[in-house]
PDB file of C-alpha atoms in Angstrom:
ATOM      1  CA  UNK A 188      18.568  -5.465 -17.693  1.00  0.00           C
ATOM      2  CA  UNK A 189      14.888  -6.485 -17.668  1.00  0.00           C
ATOM      3  CA  UNK A 190      14.359  -5.222 -14.145  1.00  0.00           C
ATOM      4  CA  UNK A 191      12.962  -7.220 -11.260  1.00  0.00           C
ATOM      5  CA  UNK A 192      10.893 -10.094 -12.590  1.00  0.00           C
ATOM      6  CA  UNK A 193       8.101 -11.644 -10.603  1.00  0.00           C
ATOM      7  CA  UNK A 194       5.985 -14.643 -11.440  1.00  0.00           C
ATOM      8  CA  UNK A 195       3.214 -15.385 -11.678  1.00  0.00           C
ATOM      9  CA  UNK A 196       1.502 -12.021 -12.223  1.00  0.00           C
ATOM     10  CA  UNK A 197      -1.784 -13.404 -10.972  1.00  0.00           C
ATOM     11  CA  UNK A 198      -2.504 -16.410  -8.815  1.00  0.00           C
ATOM     12  CA  UNK A 199      -5.903 -17.707  -7.822  1.00  0.00           C
ATOM     13  CA  UNK A 200      -5.998 -20.612  -5.445  1.00  0.00           C
ATOM     14  CA  UNK A 201      -8.222 -22.295  -2.925  1.00  0.00           C
ATOM     15  CA  UNK A 202      -7.837 -22.044   0.804  1.00  0.00           C
ATOM     16  CA  UNK A 203      -5.421 -24.621   2.128  1.00  0.00           C
ATOM     17  CA  UNK A 204      -3.331 -24.864  -1.010  1.00  0.00           C
ATOM     18  CA  UNK A 205       0.364 -24.089  -1.134  1.00  0.00           C
ATOM     19  CA  UNK A 206       1.327 -20.944  -3.020  1.00  0.00           C
ATOM     20  CA  UNK A 207       4.814 -20.134  -4.289  1.00  0.00           C
ATOM     21  CA  UNK A 208       5.727 -16.690  -5.555  1.00  0.00           C
ATOM     22  CA  UNK A 209       8.958 -16.160  -7.443  1.00  0.00           C
ATOM     23  CA  UNK A 210      11.317 -13.266  -7.896  1.00  0.00           C
ATOM     24  CA  UNK A 211      14.392 -12.627 -10.002  1.00  0.00           C
ATOM     25  CA  UNK A 212      16.261  -9.527  -8.826  1.00  0.00           C
ATOM     26  CA  UNK A 213      18.306  -7.228 -10.993  1.00  0.00           C
ATOM     27  CA  UNK A 214      21.695  -8.760 -11.659  1.00  0.00           C
ATOM     28  CA  UNK A 215      24.318  -7.418  -9.284  1.00  0.00           C
ATOM     29  CA  UNK A 216      21.874  -6.203  -6.654  1.00  0.00           C
ATOM     30  CA  UNK A 217      22.791  -7.584  -3.244  1.00  0.00           C
ATOM     31  CA  UNK A 218      19.557  -6.767  -1.405  1.00  0.00           C
ATOM     32  CA  UNK A 219      16.170  -8.350  -2.044  1.00  0.00           C
ATOM     33  CA  UNK A 220      12.923  -7.344  -0.377  1.00  0.00           C
ATOM     34  CA  UNK A 221       9.495  -8.964  -0.226  1.00  0.00           C
ATOM     35  CA  UNK A 222       6.493  -6.696   0.427  1.00  0.00           C
ATOM     36  CA  UNK A 223       2.766  -7.239   0.786  1.00  0.00           C
ATOM     37  CA  UNK A 224       0.156  -4.638  -0.069  1.00  0.00           C
ATOM     38  CA  UNK A 225      -3.464  -4.712   1.026  1.00  0.00           C
ATOM     39  CA  UNK A 226      -6.161  -2.084   1.120  1.00  0.00           C
ATOM     40  CA  UNK A 227      -6.388  -2.326   4.886  1.00  0.00           C
ATOM     41  CA  UNK A 228      -2.706  -2.283   5.799  1.00  0.00           C
ATOM     42  CA  UNK A 229      -1.033  -0.667   2.817  1.00  0.00           C
ATOM     43  CA  UNK A 230       2.530  -1.700   2.014  1.00  0.00           C
ATOM     44  CA  UNK A 231       4.334  -3.882   4.523  1.00  0.00           C
ATOM     45  CA  UNK A 232       7.857  -5.231   4.445  1.00  0.00           C
ATOM     46  CA  UNK A 233       7.795  -8.990   5.015  1.00  0.00           C
ATOM     47  CA  UNK A 234      11.455  -9.978   4.809  1.00  0.00           C
ATOM     48  CA  UNK A 235      14.690  -8.905   3.211  1.00  0.00           C
ATOM     49  CA  UNK A 236      17.885 -10.646   2.206  1.00  0.00           C
ATOM     50  CA  UNK A 237      21.441  -9.429   1.870  1.00  0.00           C
ATOM     51  CA  UNK A 238      23.760 -11.572  -0.217  1.00  0.00           C
ATOM     52  CA  UNK A 239      21.171 -14.388  -0.125  1.00  0.00           C
ATOM     53  CA  UNK A 240      21.003 -14.378   3.686  1.00  0.00           C
ATOM     54  CA  UNK A 241      17.735 -13.425   5.445  1.00  0.00           C
ATOM     55  CA  UNK A 242      18.440 -10.356   7.565  1.00  0.00           C
ATOM     56  CA  UNK A 243      15.077  -9.346   8.977  1.00  0.00           C
ATOM     57  CA  UNK A 244      11.980 -11.523   8.809  1.00  0.00           C
ATOM     58  CA  UNK A 245      10.074  -9.753  11.562  1.00  0.00           C
ATOM     59  CA  UNK A 246       7.427  -8.700   9.076  1.00  0.00           C
ATOM     60  CA  UNK A 247       6.521 -12.263   8.121  1.00  0.00           C
ATOM     61  CA  UNK A 248       2.985 -12.622   9.457  1.00  0.00           C
ATOM     62  CA  UNK A 249       3.165 -16.182  10.726  1.00  0.00           C
ATOM     63  CA  UNK A 250       4.742 -19.588  10.297  1.00  0.00           C
ATOM     64  CA  UNK A 251       2.660 -20.276   7.222  1.00  0.00           C
ATOM     65  CA  UNK A 252       4.942 -17.861   5.386  1.00  0.00           C
ATOM     66  CA  UNK A 253       8.488 -18.744   4.422  1.00  0.00           C
ATOM     67  CA  UNK A 254      11.025 -17.188   2.078  1.00  0.00           C
ATOM     68  CA  UNK A 255      14.220 -18.502   0.579  1.00  0.00           C
ATOM     69  CA  UNK A 256      16.983 -17.177  -1.598  1.00  0.00           C
ATOM     70  CA  UNK A 257      19.012 -20.156  -2.797  1.00  0.00           C
ATOM     71  CA  UNK A 258      21.202 -18.004  -5.027  1.00  0.00           C
ATOM     72  CA  UNK A 259      21.764 -14.397  -6.028  1.00  0.00           C
ATOM     73  CA  UNK A 260      19.332 -14.546  -8.918  1.00  0.00           C
ATOM     74  CA  UNK A 261      16.271 -16.187  -7.413  1.00  0.00           C
ATOM     75  CA  UNK A 262      14.003 -15.957  -4.393  1.00  0.00           C
ATOM     76  CA  UNK A 263      10.708 -17.558  -3.426  1.00  0.00           C
ATOM     77  CA  UNK A 264       7.969 -16.623  -1.003  1.00  0.00           C
ATOM     78  CA  UNK A 265       5.842 -19.577   0.013  1.00  0.00           C
ATOM     79  CA  UNK A 266       2.530 -19.678   1.833  1.00  0.00           C
ATOM     80  CA  UNK A 267       1.426 -23.032   3.159  1.00  0.00           C
ATOM     81  CA  UNK A 268      -1.438 -23.455   3.831  1.00  0.00           C
ATOM     82  CA  UNK A 269      -2.927 -20.366   2.208  1.00  0.00           C
ATOM     83  CA  UNK A 270      -5.898 -18.532   3.720  1.00  0.00           C
ATOM     84  CA  UNK A 271      -8.311 -15.965   2.240  1.00  0.00           C
ATOM     85  CA  UNK A 272      -6.751 -13.216   4.374  1.00  0.00           C
ATOM     86  CA  UNK A 273      -3.489 -13.761   2.494  1.00  0.00           C
ATOM     87  CA  UNK A 274      -5.100 -12.252  -0.597  1.00  0.00           C
ATOM     88  CA  UNK A 275      -2.955  -9.260  -1.515  1.00  0.00           C
ATOM     89  CA  UNK A 276      -0.439  -7.993  -4.007  1.00  0.00           C
ATOM     90  CA  UNK A 277       3.054  -9.224  -3.223  1.00  0.00           C
ATOM     91  CA  UNK A 278       5.955  -7.141  -4.462  1.00  0.00           C
ATOM     92  CA  UNK A 279       9.600  -8.030  -4.740  1.00  0.00           C
ATOM     93  CA  UNK A 280      12.267  -5.337  -4.931  1.00  0.00           C
ATOM     94  CA  UNK A 281      16.028  -5.285  -5.169  1.00  0.00           C
ATOM     95  CA  UNK A 282      18.702  -2.714  -4.496  1.00  0.00           C
ATOM     96  CA  UNK A 283      22.427  -2.326  -4.488  1.00  0.00           C
ATOM     97  CA  UNK A 284      22.711  -1.267  -0.833  1.00  0.00           C
ATOM     98  CA  UNK A 285      20.081  -0.665   1.853  1.00  0.00           C
ATOM     99  CA  UNK A 286      21.173   2.506   3.526  1.00  0.00           C
ATOM    100  CA  UNK A 287      23.901   3.859   1.326  1.00  0.00           C
ATOM    101  CA  UNK A 288      23.576   6.452  -1.414  1.00  0.00           C
ATOM    102  CA  UNK A 289      22.659   3.856  -4.022  1.00  0.00           C
ATOM    103  CA  UNK A 290      19.702   2.427  -2.127  1.00  0.00           C
ATOM    104  CA  UNK A 291      16.923   3.195  -4.557  1.00  0.00           C
ATOM    105  CA  UNK A 292      14.826   0.046  -4.670  1.00  0.00           C
ATOM    106  CA  UNK A 293      13.594  -1.340  -7.952  1.00  0.00           C
ATOM    107  CA  UNK A 294      10.239  -3.001  -7.739  1.00  0.00           C
ATOM    108  CA  UNK A 295       8.813  -5.878  -9.691  1.00  0.00           C
ATOM    109  CA  UNK A 296       5.338  -5.649 -11.173  1.00  0.00           C
ATOM    110  CA  UNK A 297       3.886  -7.647  -8.298  1.00  0.00           C
ATOM    111  CA  UNK A 298       1.913 -10.851  -7.956  1.00  0.00           C
ATOM    112  CA  UNK A 299      -1.791 -10.464  -7.271  1.00  0.00           C
ATOM    113  CA  UNK A 300      -2.842 -13.378  -5.077  1.00  0.00           C
ATOM    114  CA  UNK A 301      -6.442 -14.323  -4.515  1.00  0.00           C
ATOM    115  CA  UNK A 302      -7.191 -17.108  -2.064  1.00  0.00           C
ATOM    116  CA  UNK A 303     -10.768 -18.290  -2.322  1.00  0.00           C
TER     117      UNK A 303
ATOM    118  CA  UNK B1097      -1.266   6.940  15.950  1.00  0.00           C
ATOM    119  CA  UNK B1098       0.685   5.844  12.895  1.00  0.00           C
ATOM    120  CA  UNK B1099       4.421   6.399  13.011  1.00  0.00           C
ATOM    121  CA  UNK B1100       4.308   7.791   9.479  1.00  0.00           C
ATOM    122  CA  UNK B1101       1.480  10.118   8.562  1.00  0.00           C
ATOM    123  CA  UNK B1102       0.805  11.513   5.120  1.00  0.00           C
ATOM    124  CA  UNK B1103      -1.410  14.393   4.133  1.00  0.00           C
ATOM    125  CA  UNK B1104      -3.596  14.855   2.364  1.00  0.00           C
ATOM    126  CA  UNK B1105      -5.005  11.373   1.815  1.00  0.00           C
ATOM    127  CA  UNK B1106      -6.576  12.436  -1.451  1.00  0.00           C
ATOM    128  CA  UNK B1107      -5.705  15.324  -3.689  1.00  0.00           C
ATOM    129  CA  UNK B1108      -7.165  16.574  -6.938  1.00  0.00           C
ATOM    130  CA  UNK B1109      -5.578  19.239  -9.086  1.00  0.00           C
ATOM    131  CA  UNK B1110      -5.875  20.900 -12.461  1.00  0.00           C
ATOM    132  CA  UNK B1111      -3.117  20.395 -14.944  1.00  0.00           C
ATOM    133  CA  UNK B1112      -0.341  22.898 -14.374  1.00  0.00           C
ATOM    134  CA  UNK B1113      -0.909  23.348 -10.669  1.00  0.00           C
ATOM    135  CA  UNK B1114       1.875  23.133  -8.099  1.00  0.00           C
ATOM    136  CA  UNK B1115       1.317  20.183  -5.775  1.00  0.00           C
ATOM    137  CA  UNK B1116       2.638  19.443  -2.303  1.00  0.00           C
ATOM    138  CA  UNK B1117       2.330  16.155  -0.449  1.00  0.00           C
ATOM    139  CA  UNK B1118       3.431  16.000   3.156  1.00  0.00           C
ATOM    140  CA  UNK B1119       4.925  13.264   5.301  1.00  0.00           C
ATOM    141  CA  UNK B1120       5.451  13.481   9.054  1.00  0.00           C
ATOM    142  CA  UNK B1121       7.039  10.796  11.178  1.00  0.00           C
ATOM    143  CA  UNK B1122       7.497  10.230  14.884  1.00  0.00           C
ATOM    144  CA  UNK B1123      10.532   7.935  14.987  1.00  0.00           C
ATOM    145  CA  UNK B1124      14.229   8.536  14.519  1.00  0.00           C
ATOM    146  CA  UNK B1125      15.207   7.733  10.970  1.00  0.00           C
ATOM    147  CA  UNK B1126      18.257   7.154   8.864  1.00  0.00           C
ATOM    148  CA  UNK B1127      16.527   7.703   5.522  1.00  0.00           C
ATOM    149  CA  UNK B1128      13.194   8.518   3.937  1.00  0.00           C
ATOM    150  CA  UNK B1129      11.817   7.222   0.643  1.00  0.00           C
ATOM    151  CA  UNK B1130       9.196   8.589  -1.684  1.00  0.00           C
ATOM    152  CA  UNK B1131       7.514   5.993  -3.885  1.00  0.00           C
ATOM    153  CA  UNK B1132       5.044   6.374  -6.720  1.00  0.00           C
ATOM    154  CA  UNK B1133       2.441   3.709  -7.445  1.00  0.00           C
ATOM    155  CA  UNK B1134       0.734   3.985 -10.793  1.00  0.00           C
ATOM    156  CA  UNK B1135      -2.934   3.108 -11.357  1.00  0.00           C
ATOM    157  CA  UNK B1136      -1.808  -0.183 -12.881  1.00  0.00           C
ATOM    158  CA  UNK B1137      -0.098  -1.085  -9.608  1.00  0.00           C
ATOM    159  CA  UNK B1138       3.556  -0.695 -10.538  1.00  0.00           C
ATOM    160  CA  UNK B1139       5.778   0.949  -7.919  1.00  0.00           C
ATOM    161  CA  UNK B1140       8.649   3.271  -8.717  1.00  0.00           C
ATOM    162  CA  UNK B1141      11.120   4.598  -6.212  1.00  0.00           C
ATOM    163  CA  UNK B1142      11.355   8.383  -6.685  1.00  0.00           C
ATOM    164  CA  UNK B1143      13.765   9.583  -4.016  1.00  0.00           C
ATOM    165  CA  UNK B1144      15.788   8.522  -1.036  1.00  0.00           C
ATOM    166  CA  UNK B1145      16.596  11.384   1.338  1.00  0.00           C
ATOM    167  CA  UNK B1146      18.602  11.654   4.502  1.00  0.00           C
ATOM    168  CA  UNK B1147      18.910  15.444   4.525  1.00  0.00           C
ATOM    169  CA  UNK B1148      18.237  18.539   2.473  1.00  0.00           C
ATOM    170  CA  UNK B1149      16.596  18.475  -0.888  1.00  0.00           C
ATOM    171  CA  UNK B1150      16.633  16.480  -4.116  1.00  0.00           C
ATOM    172  CA  UNK B1151      15.261  17.335  -7.523  1.00  0.00           C
ATOM    173  CA  UNK B1152      14.432  15.150 -10.485  1.00  0.00           C
ATOM    174  CA  UNK B1153      12.682  16.798 -13.374  1.00  0.00           C
ATOM    175  CA  UNK B1154       9.456  18.337 -12.084  1.00  0.00           C
ATOM    176  CA  UNK B1155       9.706  16.518  -8.765  1.00  0.00           C
ATOM    177  CA  UNK B1156      11.340  17.999  -5.683  1.00  0.00           C
ATOM    178  CA  UNK B1157      11.670  16.295  -2.318  1.00  0.00           C
ATOM    179  CA  UNK B1158      12.727  18.006   0.879  1.00  0.00           C
ATOM    180  CA  UNK B1159      13.307  16.779   4.382  1.00  0.00           C
ATOM    181  CA  UNK B1160      13.640  18.569   7.712  1.00  0.00           C
ATOM    182  CA  UNK B1161      15.182  16.151  10.173  1.00  0.00           C
ATOM    183  CA  UNK B1162      14.633  18.402  13.194  1.00  0.00           C
ATOM    184  CA  UNK B1163      10.934  18.784  12.431  1.00  0.00           C
ATOM    185  CA  UNK B1164      10.574  15.149  11.307  1.00  0.00           C
ATOM    186  CA  UNK B1165       8.865  16.206   8.141  1.00  0.00           C
ATOM    187  CA  UNK B1166       9.287  15.712   4.424  1.00  0.00           C
ATOM    188  CA  UNK B1167       7.490  17.162   1.445  1.00  0.00           C
ATOM    189  CA  UNK B1168       7.158  16.028  -2.139  1.00  0.00           C
ATOM    190  CA  UNK B1169       6.469  18.790  -4.629  1.00  0.00           C
ATOM    191  CA  UNK B1170       5.342  18.461  -8.219  1.00  0.00           C
ATOM    192  CA  UNK B1171       5.674  21.520 -10.406  1.00  0.00           C
ATOM    193  CA  UNK B1172       3.540  22.029 -13.512  1.00  0.00           C
ATOM    194  CA  UNK B1173       1.472  18.943 -12.735  1.00  0.00           C
ATOM    195  CA  UNK B1174       0.243  16.750 -15.555  1.00  0.00           C
ATOM    196  CA  UNK B1175      -2.444  14.053 -15.769  1.00  0.00           C
ATOM    197  CA  UNK B1176       0.291  11.418 -16.043  1.00  0.00           C
ATOM    198  CA  UNK B1177       1.355  12.380 -12.506  1.00  0.00           C
ATOM    199  CA  UNK B1178      -1.875  10.808 -11.266  1.00  0.00           C
ATOM    200  CA  UNK B1179      -0.803   8.064  -8.894  1.00  0.00           C
ATOM    201  CA  UNK B1180      -0.538   7.137  -5.242  1.00  0.00           C
ATOM    202  CA  UNK B1181       2.519   8.657  -3.592  1.00  0.00           C
ATOM    203  CA  UNK B1182       3.883   6.743  -0.620  1.00  0.00           C
ATOM    204  CA  UNK B1183       6.307   7.946   2.012  1.00  0.00           C
ATOM    205  CA  UNK B1184       8.429   5.342   3.805  1.00  0.00           C
ATOM    206  CA  UNK B1185      11.013   5.832   6.532  1.00  0.00           C
ATOM    207  CA  UNK B1186      13.928   3.675   7.547  1.00  0.00           C
ATOM    208  CA  UNK B1187      13.909   3.873  11.336  1.00  0.00           C
ATOM    209  CA  UNK B1188      17.052   3.907  13.449  1.00  0.00           C
ATOM    210  CA  UNK B1189      16.096   0.377  14.499  1.00  0.00           C
ATOM    211  CA  UNK B1190      16.279  -0.668  10.844  1.00  0.00           C
ATOM    212  CA  UNK B1191      12.543  -0.966  10.335  1.00  0.00           C
ATOM    213  CA  UNK B1192      10.970   0.221   7.109  1.00  0.00           C
ATOM    214  CA  UNK B1193       7.693   1.943   7.968  1.00  0.00           C
ATOM    215  CA  UNK B1194       5.229   3.034   5.289  1.00  0.00           C
ATOM    216  CA  UNK B1195       2.705   5.818   5.208  1.00  0.00           C
ATOM    217  CA  UNK B1196      -0.769   5.049   3.904  1.00  0.00           C
ATOM    218  CA  UNK B1197      -0.228   7.004   0.722  1.00  0.00           C
ATOM    219  CA  UNK B1198      -1.664  10.081  -0.958  1.00  0.00           C
ATOM    220  CA  UNK B1199      -3.871   9.531  -3.963  1.00  0.00           C
ATOM    221  CA  UNK B1200      -3.318  12.280  -6.528  1.00  0.00           C
ATOM    222  CA  UNK B1201      -5.535  12.929  -9.513  1.00  0.00           C
ATOM    223  CA  UNK B1202      -4.579  15.598 -12.001  1.00  0.00           C
ATOM    224  CA  UNK B1203      -7.271  16.620 -14.450  1.00  0.00           C
ATOM    225  CA  UNK B1204      -6.620  18.178 -17.840  1.00  0.00           C
TER     226      UNK B1204
END
């Protein structure tokens, strides 16, 4: 398996534009996580899905952020409209189970977002 | 006060040294993760612990639930171990809480 695949790797956009980040989890993994990492706040969990259903979105900063998982092999994180303070690295991770013995999470390479 | 505290924040070592990174937390947890973030940004999950000790190669992770403390040890450190090591706990309320990380540099 190629691991968790995120695209794009880098995104530069202007304030106010819509940004869509994409993630393909490892086949067979039933949990998918979206994280944001900034210098100021470190790593933060934004939302996670189990079997394509959002379970906890309490980490989503505000209504400008939305995430979907239309099927087991694809998820998107959308920011509309984007703001400079959204600039960060966004990671996607997947795992087999969240709390069980096989809950090691596999991370994608991240998307570095810069909002000008 | 952060719910997950790591120490030290920065650590330098000579190749071959034994290294310890500490993680203390103030909430009830069901599990604790140690992550490694390489200089290029990639994140690798090293361990998930709920009790006791785990070992993988030169890495050892321990947890003391009563003391709310975990340690990550690296034996015979090597320059390729240079990375940021992040502790994260899964709280009993199902929140994943991250420490701010420990930046390790190992010099040859």
